């Protein structure tokens, strides 16, 4: 019986009078309050208290009902009830029999086997005149799953109830339960027509929503959807809530209308009596689904049954939860969290559920290309307490870091730089805690590095830390290398996720590596040609390469680009001297979203181009008075305030950049110099920008800005000299030798003293070499990354590359190279071969030189390690089999002896034992042994495979056929007959000859 009792019975009895008083007082308070503002607040509070009181009433009533059920099935209560039936038997024996059946079925429905056992035991003791044969037989049929006995006994008991019980709701409920038992037995026998006949007959006698609901379930089970829908509508007419709504939910879910299914489930379960919610429904034809159980768990929690809710959540997750939401199982984990809270479970017991909820909150934080603030704030609030615990699950810190990153990027975030710094700190600390540089990498969690890459990029675009002088003079490019470093780690672990390629493209574009960015976009689009994120990154790439025609020609991508899509098109229009088109695009951006500073700059440029001076001045003034949130905003402040003549504001903005002379800052300084009439300084800063530009785009964006500023200044008559100076600076920059695009080699030299940048660049090179098929070069480059901060992914990638080369060497028959590569891997215990001799033998075998393969193995036949020695002898037997089956049989027996030694030493290997026995059987068939001997070997092999293969018969059949390829002298017919005999002896269904097993045993 369930142990859930929401409130003590004494509290229920006390609560009724208190409840009535509170109820009346709250209604009077609500009625008396006016619509004045303070009163509205009180009114809302009173309404909230009324809702809490309603919930208390539900809990109280539920507790009372459960207490009655528990009391009813206490041993003393059962004895009293049986005594009443005994006393009734003298005058009304048929009614006594009917009441006993009713009590038994109710005990089974509301309780369990133990309760029915107690009931029958007490009947035997108190009322020995009762005939318990049919009841006992029914109980045994239920336990054993005997369908025929179940049908017969349920029919007999139905006759007893109809003959002796008075018409009452309890009798009708019992007859419905017995009809369900009959139908379940008939269904197990495959008599579907009889199932429907029984239900239809019962429905005619006892119409009601529950019977129709069972009819709906049976029809759905056999694909009769239209008839099920008709019965569901009829059930809903009988009972709009409760079982009527449940019938509609069953049909809606079967039709795939999950939104309607959820609505109907929520109209059904909360209207069940608490007794029905409290116990597992043993008597129903409904097929449980994850969605149904999800909603049932929520209803059970709502009436104060947290333990039952928890177990129902487990069942829902085991079924798999479908639903109309993006992550339908999120609600299950939320129910689990609340259930544990109600049970006052220790906080650490809820950590996994908290993480699962937070994960889904983070995953669904984006909506229409925007981050939903409420979702992100909730994720942060959920995860912070968990991260602080030493018992926090492994992924918690990384999800908190990602949530903090998203929180810092929200429009109007109070301190984006602080959020980016916190996200970076959490991510770095958690990575140091969870990833051992000398251990295995998080191969199933490559997203961790992708998230870390985005965090690093956000930090790169933030204002530099004034307390870190080295950061002040570094451009965004120079500060973006940690992003590349991390995303390359992600690509080492998983190259199948298009979004990871999109993030790699973003990081590489930030470092001006346009060719490498184009390469990763190509790989990502090969995986998913329609991926919106990759298509959006393609548009950004056209912008970075100053290709306005390509930006305008790109298909519109709304989601990932959001407002940026229109801004990029506006920029392209400006490049093509179409300022009105730029304004039209900017008008389509939703207010308050995206990079407002950049959008305003584009608007100002378009207004200048159209000669709308007053509007341009207003836009410039707005730009000059805006609050900066990142480095780019401050740079805009410098030149905007210089143009408006705000010298003091320009100095304050430059103080924020603390002396930085990165290319973007130099671009703004040229405008400030020109506004102040300092021609020498303007030319000096422009020349330095040309020398230190990260790529040609830096120069092009600079000349565009200077020319637009010149046009704006020219509109003011006193400022003509400054405009001319800016035009002159722009002309010189445009006619100077072009700034070369960055290349891997040039950047490797440039960042030779920056460990993170240098490692990131080597990782990019190694990945390209690997994808281009130059595995030797990739091996060398990944080798250079070993024992650096790129561990443990560097060694992981190096192993994969060397193993790929080893496979190719074996297939080509290059024994010397196979030995060399095996030895390289063997230093880390990462070779697929146990010894160099096996690698060499495999290479010789690949080109058909079995004799040299045998000779290579023979050198190691007395290897000191028993396990290795057994494997070598097994291989040696196979390479000897074609020439001498007898010699091969002898080697295989020696391998078997080695395997027995391993077992005696406490290191049994049933997989190896199975292979040895299977191969002994084939060799026995080739060396004149009896069928009994061959069969005995195969029986032993089946026994071994039972512990290592999901389908032992398939695994053995595969091993036999593989061995036959080495043993041409074997009698195939004999082997097949003995295989069938071995399966028969062990009671195993044999596999069709020539089938591949569902789970292969390693060779």
Short mmCIF file of N, CA and C in Angstrom, two decimals, residues 667-750:
data_model
loop_
_atom_site.label_atom_id
_atom_site.label_comp_id
_atom_site.label_asym_id
_atom_site.label_seq_id
_atom_site.Cartn_x
_atom_site.Cartn_y
_atom_site.Cartn_z
N UNK A 667 41.59 53.87 -35.75
CA UNK A 667 40.59 54.38 -36.70
C UNK A 667 39.84 55.57 -36.10
N UNK A 668 39.43 55.44 -34.81
CA UNK A 668 38.71 56.52 -34.15
C UNK A 668 39.62 57.71 -33.86
N UNK A 669 40.89 57.45 -33.53
CA UNK A 669 41.83 58.52 -33.22
C UNK A 669 42.08 59.42 -34.43
N UNK A 670 42.07 58.84 -35.62
CA UNK A 670 42.27 59.65 -36.82
C UNK A 670 41.14 60.69 -36.92
N UNK A 671 39.90 60.28 -36.63
CA UNK A 671 38.78 61.23 -36.67
C UNK A 671 38.97 62.30 -35.61
N UNK A 672 39.35 61.89 -34.40
CA UNK A 672 39.56 62.87 -33.33
C UNK A 672 40.67 63.84 -33.69
N UNK A 673 41.79 63.34 -34.27
CA UNK A 673 42.90 64.22 -34.68
C UNK A 673 42.42 65.25 -35.71
N UNK A 674 41.63 64.75 -36.69
CA UNK A 674 41.16 65.65 -37.75
C UNK A 674 40.24 66.71 -37.18
N UNK A 675 39.35 66.32 -36.25
CA UNK A 675 38.43 67.29 -35.66
C UNK A 675 39.18 68.38 -34.89
N UNK A 676 40.32 68.03 -34.32
CA UNK A 676 41.15 68.99 -33.57
C UNK A 676 42.15 69.71 -34.45
N UNK A 677 42.18 69.35 -35.74
CA UNK A 677 43.10 69.99 -36.67
C UNK A 677 44.54 69.51 -36.56
N UNK A 678 44.77 68.35 -35.98
CA UNK A 678 46.14 67.83 -35.79
C UNK A 678 46.47 66.88 -36.93
N UNK A 679 46.94 67.47 -38.06
CA UNK A 679 47.16 66.69 -39.28
C UNK A 679 48.26 65.66 -39.11
N UNK A 680 49.36 66.05 -38.46
CA UNK A 680 50.48 65.10 -38.31
C UNK A 680 50.05 63.87 -37.51
N UNK A 681 49.35 64.12 -36.43
CA UNK A 681 48.89 63.00 -35.62
C UNK A 681 47.93 62.10 -36.40
N UNK A 682 47.05 62.72 -37.21
CA UNK A 682 46.10 61.92 -38.00
C UNK A 682 46.85 61.01 -38.98
N UNK A 683 47.86 61.60 -39.68
CA UNK A 683 48.61 60.78 -40.64
C UNK A 683 49.44 59.69 -39.93
N UNK A 684 49.97 60.03 -38.76
CA UNK A 684 50.77 59.04 -38.02
C UNK A 684 49.89 57.87 -37.56
N UNK A 685 48.73 58.20 -37.04
CA UNK A 685 47.84 57.12 -36.58
C UNK A 685 47.33 56.29 -37.75
N UNK A 686 47.07 56.92 -38.89
CA UNK A 686 46.61 56.16 -40.06
C UNK A 686 47.70 55.23 -40.57
N UNK A 687 48.95 55.71 -40.56
CA UNK A 687 50.06 54.87 -41.03
C UNK A 687 50.26 53.68 -40.09
N UNK A 688 50.12 53.93 -38.79
CA UNK A 688 50.28 52.84 -37.84
C UNK A 688 49.16 51.81 -38.01
N UNK A 689 47.96 52.29 -38.25
CA UNK A 689 46.85 51.36 -38.49
C UNK A 689 47.17 50.47 -39.69
N UNK A 690 47.70 51.06 -40.75
CA UNK A 690 48.03 50.28 -41.94
C UNK A 690 49.06 49.21 -41.62
N UNK A 691 50.02 49.56 -40.76
CA UNK A 691 51.07 48.58 -40.42
C UNK A 691 50.54 47.46 -39.54
N UNK A 692 49.63 47.78 -38.64
CA UNK A 692 49.21 46.82 -37.63
C UNK A 692 47.82 46.22 -37.90
N UNK A 693 47.24 46.51 -39.05
CA UNK A 693 45.92 45.97 -39.37
C UNK A 693 45.95 44.45 -39.37
N UNK A 694 44.86 43.86 -38.88
CA UNK A 694 44.78 42.40 -38.86
C UNK A 694 44.44 41.82 -40.24
N UNK A 695 44.03 42.69 -41.15
CA UNK A 695 43.69 42.23 -42.50
C UNK A 695 43.19 43.40 -43.32
N UNK A 696 42.95 43.18 -44.60
CA UNK A 696 42.50 44.28 -45.47
C UNK A 696 41.17 44.88 -45.04
N UNK A 697 40.32 44.11 -44.37
CA UNK A 697 39.02 44.65 -43.94
C UNK A 697 39.20 45.80 -42.96
N UNK A 698 40.23 45.74 -42.11
CA UNK A 698 40.49 46.82 -41.16
C UNK A 698 40.67 48.15 -41.90
N UNK A 699 41.44 48.12 -42.97
CA UNK A 699 41.70 49.34 -43.73
C UNK A 699 40.44 49.81 -44.44
N UNK A 700 39.70 48.88 -45.04
CA UNK A 700 38.51 49.27 -45.79
C UNK A 700 37.45 49.88 -44.87
N UNK A 701 37.21 49.27 -43.71
CA UNK A 701 36.23 49.84 -42.78
C UNK A 701 36.69 51.21 -42.28
N UNK A 702 38.00 51.39 -42.16
CA UNK A 702 38.53 52.69 -41.71
C UNK A 702 38.30 53.77 -42.75
N UNK A 703 38.63 53.47 -44.01
CA UNK A 703 38.44 54.50 -45.05
C UNK A 703 36.96 54.83 -45.23
N UNK A 704 36.08 53.82 -45.10
CA UNK A 704 34.64 54.11 -45.18
C UNK A 704 34.22 55.10 -44.11
N UNK A 705 34.68 54.86 -42.87
CA UNK A 705 34.31 55.75 -41.77
C UNK A 705 34.86 57.15 -42.00
N UNK A 706 36.13 57.25 -42.39
CA UNK A 706 36.74 58.58 -42.57
C UNK A 706 36.02 59.37 -43.65
N UNK A 707 35.62 58.72 -44.72
CA UNK A 707 34.94 59.46 -45.80
C UNK A 707 33.55 59.90 -45.37
N UNK A 708 32.86 59.04 -44.60
CA UNK A 708 31.53 59.44 -44.12
C UNK A 708 31.65 60.60 -43.13
N UNK A 709 32.64 60.54 -42.27
CA UNK A 709 32.87 61.65 -41.32
C UNK A 709 33.20 62.93 -42.07
N UNK A 710 34.00 62.82 -43.14
CA UNK A 710 34.34 64.00 -43.94
C UNK A 710 33.09 64.62 -44.53
N UNK A 711 32.19 63.78 -45.05
CA UNK A 711 30.95 64.30 -45.63
C UNK A 711 30.10 64.98 -44.57
N UNK A 712 30.05 64.41 -43.38
CA UNK A 712 29.28 65.01 -42.30
C UNK A 712 29.88 66.35 -41.88
N UNK A 713 31.21 66.40 -41.78
CA UNK A 713 31.88 67.65 -41.39
C UNK A 713 31.75 68.72 -42.46
N UNK A 714 31.74 68.29 -43.70
CA UNK A 714 31.67 69.26 -44.80
C UNK A 714 30.33 70.00 -44.79
N UNK A 715 29.32 69.33 -44.19
CA UNK A 715 28.02 70.01 -44.10
C UNK A 715 28.07 71.19 -43.15
N UNK A 716 29.10 71.28 -42.31
CA UNK A 716 29.30 72.43 -41.42
C UNK A 716 30.39 73.31 -42.03
N UNK A 717 30.12 74.50 -42.39
CA UNK A 717 31.09 75.35 -43.09
C UNK A 717 32.39 75.56 -42.32
N UNK A 718 32.35 75.75 -41.00
CA UNK A 718 33.63 75.99 -40.31
C UNK A 718 34.54 74.77 -40.29
N UNK A 719 34.05 73.63 -40.61
CA UNK A 719 34.84 72.40 -40.43
C UNK A 719 35.37 71.86 -41.75
N UNK A 720 35.47 72.67 -42.75
CA UNK A 720 35.90 72.17 -44.06
C UNK A 720 37.32 71.63 -44.01
N UNK A 721 38.23 72.25 -43.26
CA UNK A 721 39.62 71.78 -43.20
C UNK A 721 39.68 70.37 -42.63
N UNK A 722 38.91 70.08 -41.59
CA UNK A 722 38.91 68.73 -41.01
C UNK A 722 38.40 67.71 -42.02
N UNK A 723 37.38 68.10 -42.79
CA UNK A 723 36.85 67.18 -43.80
C UNK A 723 37.90 66.89 -44.86
N UNK A 724 38.59 67.92 -45.29
CA UNK A 724 39.63 67.72 -46.30
C UNK A 724 40.74 66.81 -45.78
N UNK A 725 41.10 66.99 -44.52
CA UNK A 725 42.14 66.16 -43.92
C UNK A 725 41.71 64.69 -43.91
N UNK A 726 40.45 64.42 -43.53
CA UNK A 726 39.98 63.04 -43.50
C UNK A 726 39.95 62.44 -44.91
N UNK A 727 39.53 63.24 -45.89
CA UNK A 727 39.56 62.74 -47.27
C UNK A 727 40.98 62.40 -47.70
N UNK A 728 41.92 63.24 -47.30
CA UNK A 728 43.32 63.01 -47.67
C UNK A 728 43.84 61.73 -47.01
N UNK A 729 43.54 61.56 -45.73
CA UNK A 729 43.99 60.35 -45.03
C UNK A 729 43.39 59.10 -45.67
N UNK A 730 42.10 59.18 -46.00
CA UNK A 730 41.43 58.03 -46.61
C UNK A 730 42.03 57.71 -47.98
N UNK A 731 42.35 58.75 -48.75
CA UNK A 731 42.94 58.54 -50.08
C UNK A 731 44.30 57.87 -49.97
N UNK A 732 45.12 58.33 -49.03
CA UNK A 732 46.44 57.72 -48.85
C UNK A 732 46.32 56.25 -48.45
N UNK A 733 45.40 55.98 -47.54
CA UNK A 733 45.24 54.60 -47.09
C UNK A 733 44.77 53.70 -48.23
N UNK A 734 43.90 54.25 -49.10
CA UNK A 734 43.36 53.44 -50.19
C UNK A 734 44.42 53.16 -51.25
N UNK A 735 45.35 54.11 -51.44
CA UNK A 735 46.36 53.95 -52.49
C UNK A 735 47.63 53.26 -51.99
N UNK A 736 47.71 53.01 -50.66
CA UNK A 736 48.89 52.33 -50.11
C UNK A 736 48.88 50.86 -50.52
N UNK A 737 50.04 50.20 -50.47
CA UNK A 737 50.07 48.76 -50.78
C UNK A 737 49.06 48.02 -49.92
N UNK A 738 48.31 47.09 -50.50
CA UNK A 738 47.25 46.41 -49.72
C UNK A 738 47.83 45.62 -48.56
N UNK A 739 47.08 45.61 -47.48
CA UNK A 739 47.45 44.80 -46.32
C UNK A 739 47.21 43.34 -46.67
N UNK A 740 48.23 42.48 -46.54
CA UNK A 740 48.02 41.07 -46.90
C UNK A 740 47.03 40.39 -45.97
N UNK A 741 46.27 39.48 -46.53
CA UNK A 741 45.37 38.69 -45.70
C UNK A 741 46.18 37.76 -44.80
N UNK A 742 45.72 37.52 -43.59
CA UNK A 742 46.48 36.62 -42.69
C UNK A 742 46.51 35.20 -43.25
N UNK A 743 47.63 34.53 -43.07
CA UNK A 743 47.75 33.11 -43.41
C UNK A 743 48.26 32.38 -42.18
N UNK A 744 48.09 31.08 -42.19
CA UNK A 744 48.55 30.30 -41.03
C UNK A 744 50.04 30.50 -40.79
N UNK A 745 50.84 30.42 -41.84
CA UNK A 745 52.29 30.55 -41.66
C UNK A 745 52.65 31.92 -41.12
N UNK A 746 52.04 32.98 -41.69
CA UNK A 746 52.37 34.33 -41.25
C UNK A 746 51.96 34.53 -39.79
N UNK A 747 50.77 34.00 -39.43
CA UNK A 747 50.30 34.17 -38.07
C UNK A 747 51.09 33.33 -37.08
N UNK A 748 51.54 32.14 -37.50
CA UNK A 748 52.38 31.33 -36.60
C UNK A 748 53.65 32.07 -36.24
N UNK A 749 54.23 32.79 -37.19
CA UNK A 749 55.41 33.60 -36.89
C UNK A 749 55.05 34.78 -36.00
N UNK A 750 53.90 35.42 -36.31
CA UNK A 750 53.51 36.62 -35.56
C UNK A 750 53.21 36.30 -34.11
#
